[in-house]
């Protein structure tokens, strides 16, 4: 009888630990556009008659590929939170979460409505059974002189099933177009806006920041986050099938996707990795090794997934 009750207590203990786990995924979807024209945006290359010959068949294949990529991020269950980068609009995220391979996963979402000239936005998919949003907002970015309008930062405050209050930020910083040093002030502007919002939160707030920063971990821009007490928990994340970072350019792996947390969450980090499942990769014939299997190689359609790989972090809150 004593052994029976020990087994019961152990079972409940293990169940409680599992119930408190939370998985966060960050993924740049690489131009997840629909095939319809938005007269206010520069999206003509993503139309059936455009340069990409983007049509319903290609669109739905892309949605299902992104869904497959997300579902492959963990062996059992589905991720609780997914920060999505490079999604065009609400219709696209609705189709992804409710009509693609993800339709049975039960995801809901929040997203921005940014002034980006191409119509690019960011979004957060969440599992209502493990995370309940309390409020959300867009942190708008006032461009510097000569800078194109860029993506807003998505801010979401919510609760877990165990009443942990979380503060999540989803970021897509401006590119390095024109050179790293020339474009650095544009990305610093994003980080400064982010830090201004974080200063308004309680000192012990549980903060998650996920996104494509278009900068590596040691860049001056990202170091300014570290100097303000945030921790880059994915700076050295790797995959298990050859990926040394989430993005590869001219044969060099680059860590430009990142997840930062506040100090109070450091002890909760249980695992960080890149999902580089073999079906997400192709041989890099020019430089050797492997690289992400993207949707287009130039303008050649190759039925791939994305030029970025998913970044995954498991927490035990």
Coordinates of C-alpha atoms in Angstrom, one line a residue:
X1 CA 0.0 0.0 0.0
X2 CA 2.8 2.4 0.9
X3 CA 4.4 1.7 -2.5
X4 CA 1.1 2.5 -4.2
X5 CA 0.8 6.0 -2.6
X6 CA 4.5 6.8 -3.4
X7 CA 3.7 5.9 -7.1
X8 CA 0.6 8.2 -7.0
X9 CA 2.5 11.1 -5.5
X10 CA 5.3 10.6 -8.1
X11 CA 2.7 10.6 -10.9
X12 CA 1.1 13.9 -9.6
X13 CA 4.6 15.4 -9.2
X14 CA 5.6 14.6 -12.8
X15 CA 2.2 15.8 -14.1
X16 CA 2.7 19.1 -12.3
X17 CA 6.1 19.7 -13.7
X18 CA 4.9 18.9 -17.2
X19 CA 1.8 21.2 -16.8
X20 CA 4.1 24.1 -16.0
X21 CA 6.3 23.7 -19.1
X22 CA 6.1 26.3 -21.9
X23 CA 7.6 26.2 -25.4
X24 CA 8.3 29.4 -27.3
X25 CA 9.2 29.3 -31.0
X26 CA 10.5 32.2 -33.2
X27 CA 10.2 31.8 -37.0
X28 CA 10.8 34.2 -39.9
X29 CA 8.4 32.8 -42.5
X30 CA 10.2 34.4 -45.5
X31 CA 7.6 36.4 -47.4
X32 CA 4.4 34.8 -46.3
X33 CA 2.2 36.8 -48.7
X34 CA -1.3 36.0 -50.0
X35 CA -1.9 36.2 -53.8
X36 CA -4.2 39.3 -53.6
X37 CA -3.2 42.9 -54.2
X38 CA -3.4 45.4 -51.4
X39 CA -3.6 48.8 -53.2
X40 CA -1.9 50.5 -50.3
X41 CA 1.2 48.2 -50.3
X42 CA 4.0 47.3 -52.7
X43 CA 3.1 43.6 -53.1
X44 CA 2.8 43.2 -56.8
X45 CA 5.5 40.6 -57.2
X46 CA 3.4 38.3 -55.0
X47 CA 0.5 38.2 -57.4
X48 CA -0.3 35.5 -60.0
X49 CA 0.8 37.9 -62.8
X50 CA 3.8 39.1 -60.8
X51 CA 7.5 38.2 -61.0
X52 CA 7.0 35.3 -58.5
X53 CA 3.9 33.9 -60.3
X54 CA 2.4 33.6 -56.8
X55 CA -0.9 31.7 -57.1
X56 CA -3.3 29.9 -54.8
X57 CA -1.5 26.5 -55.2
X58 CA 1.8 28.0 -54.2
X59 CA 0.2 30.0 -51.3
X60 CA -1.5 27.0 -49.7
X61 CA 1.6 24.9 -50.1
X62 CA 3.6 27.6 -48.3
X63 CA 1.0 27.7 -45.5
X64 CA 1.1 24.0 -45.0
X65 CA 4.9 24.0 -45.1
X66 CA 5.1 26.6 -42.4
X67 CA 2.6 24.6 -40.4
X68 CA 4.7 21.4 -40.8
X69 CA 7.8 23.3 -39.7
X70 CA 6.0 24.5 -36.5
X71 CA 4.6 21.1 -35.7
X72 CA 8.1 19.5 -36.0
X73 CA 9.5 21.8 -33.3
X74 CA 8.8 19.3 -30.6
X75 CA 8.3 15.6 -30.4
X76 CA 5.0 15.6 -28.5
X77 CA 2.3 18.2 -28.4
X78 CA 2.5 21.6 -30.0
X79 CA 4.4 24.8 -29.0
X80 CA 2.5 27.1 -26.7
X81 CA 3.7 30.4 -28.2
X82 CA 5.0 31.2 -31.7
X83 CA 6.5 34.5 -32.7
X84 CA 6.0 34.9 -36.5
X85 CA 8.0 37.2 -38.6
X86 CA 7.3 38.3 -42.2
X87 CA 3.6 37.7 -42.4
X88 CA 1.6 39.9 -44.7
X89 CA -1.8 40.4 -43.0
X90 CA -4.6 39.1 -40.8
X91 CA -6.0 36.9 -43.6
X92 CA -2.7 35.1 -44.0
X93 CA -2.3 34.4 -40.3
X94 CA -6.0 33.3 -40.1
X95 CA -5.4 30.8 -43.0
X96 CA -2.2 29.6 -41.3
X97 CA -3.8 29.0 -37.9
X98 CA -7.3 27.9 -38.9
X99 CA -7.1 26.4 -42.4
X100 CA -3.6 24.9 -42.9
X101 CA -2.0 21.8 -41.2
X102 CA -2.2 23.8 -38.0
X103 CA -6.0 23.9 -38.1
X104 CA -6.4 21.1 -35.5
X105 CA -3.9 22.6 -33.1
X106 CA -6.3 25.3 -31.7
X107 CA -4.1 28.3 -32.1
X108 CA -5.4 31.9 -31.8
X109 CA -3.3 34.9 -32.7
X110 CA -2.6 38.6 -32.3
X111 CA -0.7 40.7 -34.9
X112 CA 0.4 44.2 -35.8
X113 CA -0.8 46.4 -38.7
X114 CA 2.4 48.2 -39.6
X115 CA 3.2 51.0 -42.1
X116 CA 5.8 48.8 -43.7
X117 CA 5.7 49.6 -47.4
X118 CA 5.5 46.0 -48.5
X119 CA 2.8 45.2 -45.9
X120 CA 5.1 43.0 -43.7
X121 CA 3.9 42.4 -40.1
X122 CA 4.7 40.3 -37.1
X123 CA 2.3 38.0 -35.2
X124 CA 2.0 35.8 -32.1
X125 CA 0.2 32.5 -32.2
X126 CA -0.8 31.2 -28.8
X127 CA -2.5 28.2 -27.2
X128 CA -5.5 29.4 -25.3
X129 CA -5.2 26.4 -22.9
X130 CA -1.7 27.5 -21.8
X131 CA -1.7 31.2 -22.3
X132 CA -4.5 33.8 -21.9
X133 CA -3.8 37.3 -23.3
X134 CA -4.8 40.2 -21.0
X135 CA -4.0 43.1 -23.3
X136 CA -1.8 43.9 -26.3
X137 CA -0.5 46.9 -28.1
X138 CA 1.6 48.0 -31.1
X139 CA 4.8 49.9 -30.3
X140 CA 5.0 52.2 -33.4
X141 CA 8.3 53.3 -34.7
X142 CA 8.8 56.9 -35.9
X143 CA 11.4 56.6 -38.8
X144 CA 14.6 58.5 -38.8
X145 CA 15.3 60.9 -41.6
X146 CA 15.7 59.0 -44.9
X147 CA 14.4 55.7 -43.2
X148 CA 11.5 53.8 -44.7
X149 CA 8.5 53.0 -42.5
X150 CA 9.2 49.7 -40.7
X151 CA 7.4 47.1 -38.7
X152 CA 5.7 47.9 -35.3
X153 CA 6.7 45.9 -32.3
X154 CA 4.0 43.6 -31.0
X155 CA 3.5 43.7 -27.2
X156 CA 1.3 41.1 -25.5
X157 CA 0.7 40.8 -21.7
X158 CA -0.9 37.5 -20.6
X159 CA -1.2 34.8 -18.0
X160 CA -0.3 31.1 -18.0
X161 CA -2.6 28.4 -16.5
X162 CA -0.6 28.8 -13.2
X163 CA -1.2 32.6 -13.2
X164 CA 2.3 33.6 -14.1
X165 CA 2.1 37.0 -15.8
X166 CA 4.2 37.2 -19.0
X167 CA 5.2 40.2 -21.1
X168 CA 6.0 39.2 -24.7
X169 CA 7.5 41.4 -27.4
X170 CA 7.8 40.3 -31.1
X171 CA 10.3 42.2 -33.2
X172 CA 11.4 42.5 -36.8
X173 CA 14.2 45.0 -37.1
X174 CA 15.2 46.8 -40.3
X175 CA 17.6 45.0 -42.6
X176 CA 21.2 45.8 -43.2
X177 CA 20.5 47.2 -46.7
X178 CA 23.2 49.8 -47.5
X179 CA 25.7 48.1 -45.1
X180 CA 25.7 47.1 -41.5
X181 CA 27.2 50.4 -40.2
X182 CA 25.1 52.6 -42.4
X183 CA 21.9 50.9 -41.4
X184 CA 22.8 50.4 -37.7
X185 CA 20.9 53.5 -36.4
X186 CA 17.7 52.0 -37.9
X187 CA 18.0 48.9 -35.8
X188 CA 19.2 50.9 -32.7
X189 CA 15.9 52.9 -33.0
X190 CA 13.9 49.6 -32.6
X191 CA 15.9 48.6 -29.6
X192 CA 15.6 52.0 -28.0
X193 CA 11.8 51.9 -28.5
X194 CA 11.8 48.4 -26.9
X195 CA 13.8 49.5 -23.9
X196 CA 11.5 52.5 -23.4
X197 CA 8.5 50.1 -23.1
X198 CA 10.4 47.7 -20.8
X199 CA 11.3 50.5 -18.4
X200 CA 7.6 50.9 -17.7
X201 CA 7.2 47.3 -16.5
X202 CA 7.8 46.1 -12.9
X203 CA 11.4 45.4 -12.1
X204 CA 10.7 41.7 -11.6
X205 CA 8.6 41.4 -14.8
X206 CA 8.8 38.1 -16.7
X207 CA 9.8 39.4 -20.1
X208 CA 10.3 37.5 -23.4
X209 CA 11.6 39.2 -26.6
X210 CA 11.6 37.2 -29.8
X211 CA 12.3 38.1 -33.4
X212 CA 14.5 38.7 -36.3
X213 CA 16.9 41.5 -35.3
X214 CA 19.0 41.4 -38.4
X215 CA 22.1 41.6 -36.1
X216 CA 24.3 39.0 -34.5
X217 CA 24.6 38.5 -30.8
X218 CA 27.8 40.6 -30.4
X219 CA 26.5 43.6 -32.4
X220 CA 26.5 47.0 -30.6
X221 CA 22.8 47.2 -31.1
X222 CA 22.0 43.9 -29.3
X223 CA 24.7 44.6 -26.6
X224 CA 22.6 47.6 -25.6
X225 CA 19.8 45.1 -24.6
X226 CA 22.3 43.1 -22.6
X227 CA 23.6 46.2 -20.8
X228 CA 20.0 46.8 -19.6
X229 CA 19.8 43.5 -17.9
X230 CA 18.3 41.3 -20.6
X231 CA 19.8 37.9 -21.5
X232 CA 20.2 36.4 -25.0
X233 CA 19.4 32.8 -24.2
X234 CA 19.7 31.6 -27.9
X235 CA 23.1 33.2 -28.9
X236 CA 24.8 29.8 -29.1
X237 CA 21.7 27.7 -30.1
X238 CA 22.4 25.0 -32.8
X239 CA 20.6 22.3 -34.6
X240 CA 21.2 18.5 -34.6
X241 CA 21.6 18.1 -38.4
X242 CA 24.2 20.7 -39.3
X243 CA 22.6 24.1 -38.6
X244 CA 25.0 26.3 -36.6
X245 CA 22.5 29.2 -36.7
X246 CA 19.0 30.0 -38.0
X247 CA 20.1 31.7 -41.3
X248 CA 22.9 31.1 -43.8
X249 CA 24.2 33.6 -46.3
X250 CA 27.1 33.0 -48.8
X251 CA 28.1 29.9 -46.9
X252 CA 28.2 31.6 -43.5
X253 CA 25.8 30.7 -40.7
X254 CA 24.4 33.9 -39.1
X255 CA 22.5 34.2 -35.8
X256 CA 20.1 37.1 -36.6
X257 CA 17.1 35.5 -34.9
X258 CA 17.1 35.8 -31.1
X259 CA 15.1 35.3 -27.9
X260 CA 15.9 37.5 -24.9
X261 CA 14.5 37.1 -21.4
X262 CA 14.7 39.1 -18.2
X263 CA 16.8 37.9 -15.3
X264 CA 13.9 36.4 -13.4
X265 CA 13.4 33.8 -16.1
X266 CA 17.0 32.5 -16.5
X267 CA 16.5 29.6 -14.1
X268 CA 13.4 28.6 -16.0
X269 CA 15.2 28.0 -19.3
X270 CA 15.4 24.2 -19.8
X271 CA 16.4 23.8 -23.5
X272 CA 17.3 26.0 -26.4
X273 CA 17.8 24.6 -30.0
X274 CA 17.2 25.2 -33.7
X275 CA 14.7 23.0 -35.5
X276 CA 16.8 21.8 -38.4
X277 CA 14.9 18.7 -39.3
X278 CA 16.3 17.1 -42.5
X279 CA 13.3 18.1 -44.5
X280 CA 13.9 21.8 -43.8
X281 CA 17.5 21.6 -45.3
X282 CA 19.1 21.2 -48.7
X283 CA 22.7 20.6 -49.7
X284 CA 24.7 23.8 -50.2
X285 CA 26.4 22.9 -53.5
X286 CA 28.4 26.1 -53.7
X287 CA 29.9 26.3 -50.2
X288 CA 29.4 22.8 -48.8
X289 CA 27.3 21.5 -45.9
X290 CA 23.6 22.3 -45.7
X291 CA 21.4 25.4 -45.8
X292 CA 17.7 26.1 -45.2
X293 CA 15.4 24.9 -48.0
X294 CA 13.8 28.2 -48.9
X295 CA 10.7 28.8 -51.1
X296 CA 12.6 30.6 -53.8
X297 CA 16.2 30.6 -54.9
X298 CA 16.4 34.0 -56.6
X299 CA 13.2 33.9 -58.7
X300 CA 13.4 30.1 -59.1
X301 CA 10.5 28.4 -57.2
X302 CA 11.7 25.3 -55.4
X303 CA 8.8 24.4 -53.1
X304 CA 10.8 25.1 -50.0
X305 CA 9.9 26.4 -46.5
X306 CA 11.8 29.5 -45.4
X307 CA 15.3 30.9 -45.5
X308 CA 15.3 30.9 -41.7
X309 CA 15.0 27.9 -39.4
X310 CA 12.8 27.9 -36.3
X311 CA 14.4 28.9 -33.0
X312 CA 12.9 26.9 -30.0
X313 CA 13.1 27.5 -26.2
X314 CA 11.5 25.3 -23.6
X315 CA 10.8 26.8 -20.2
X316 CA 9.6 25.4 -16.9
X317 CA 7.7 28.2 -15.1

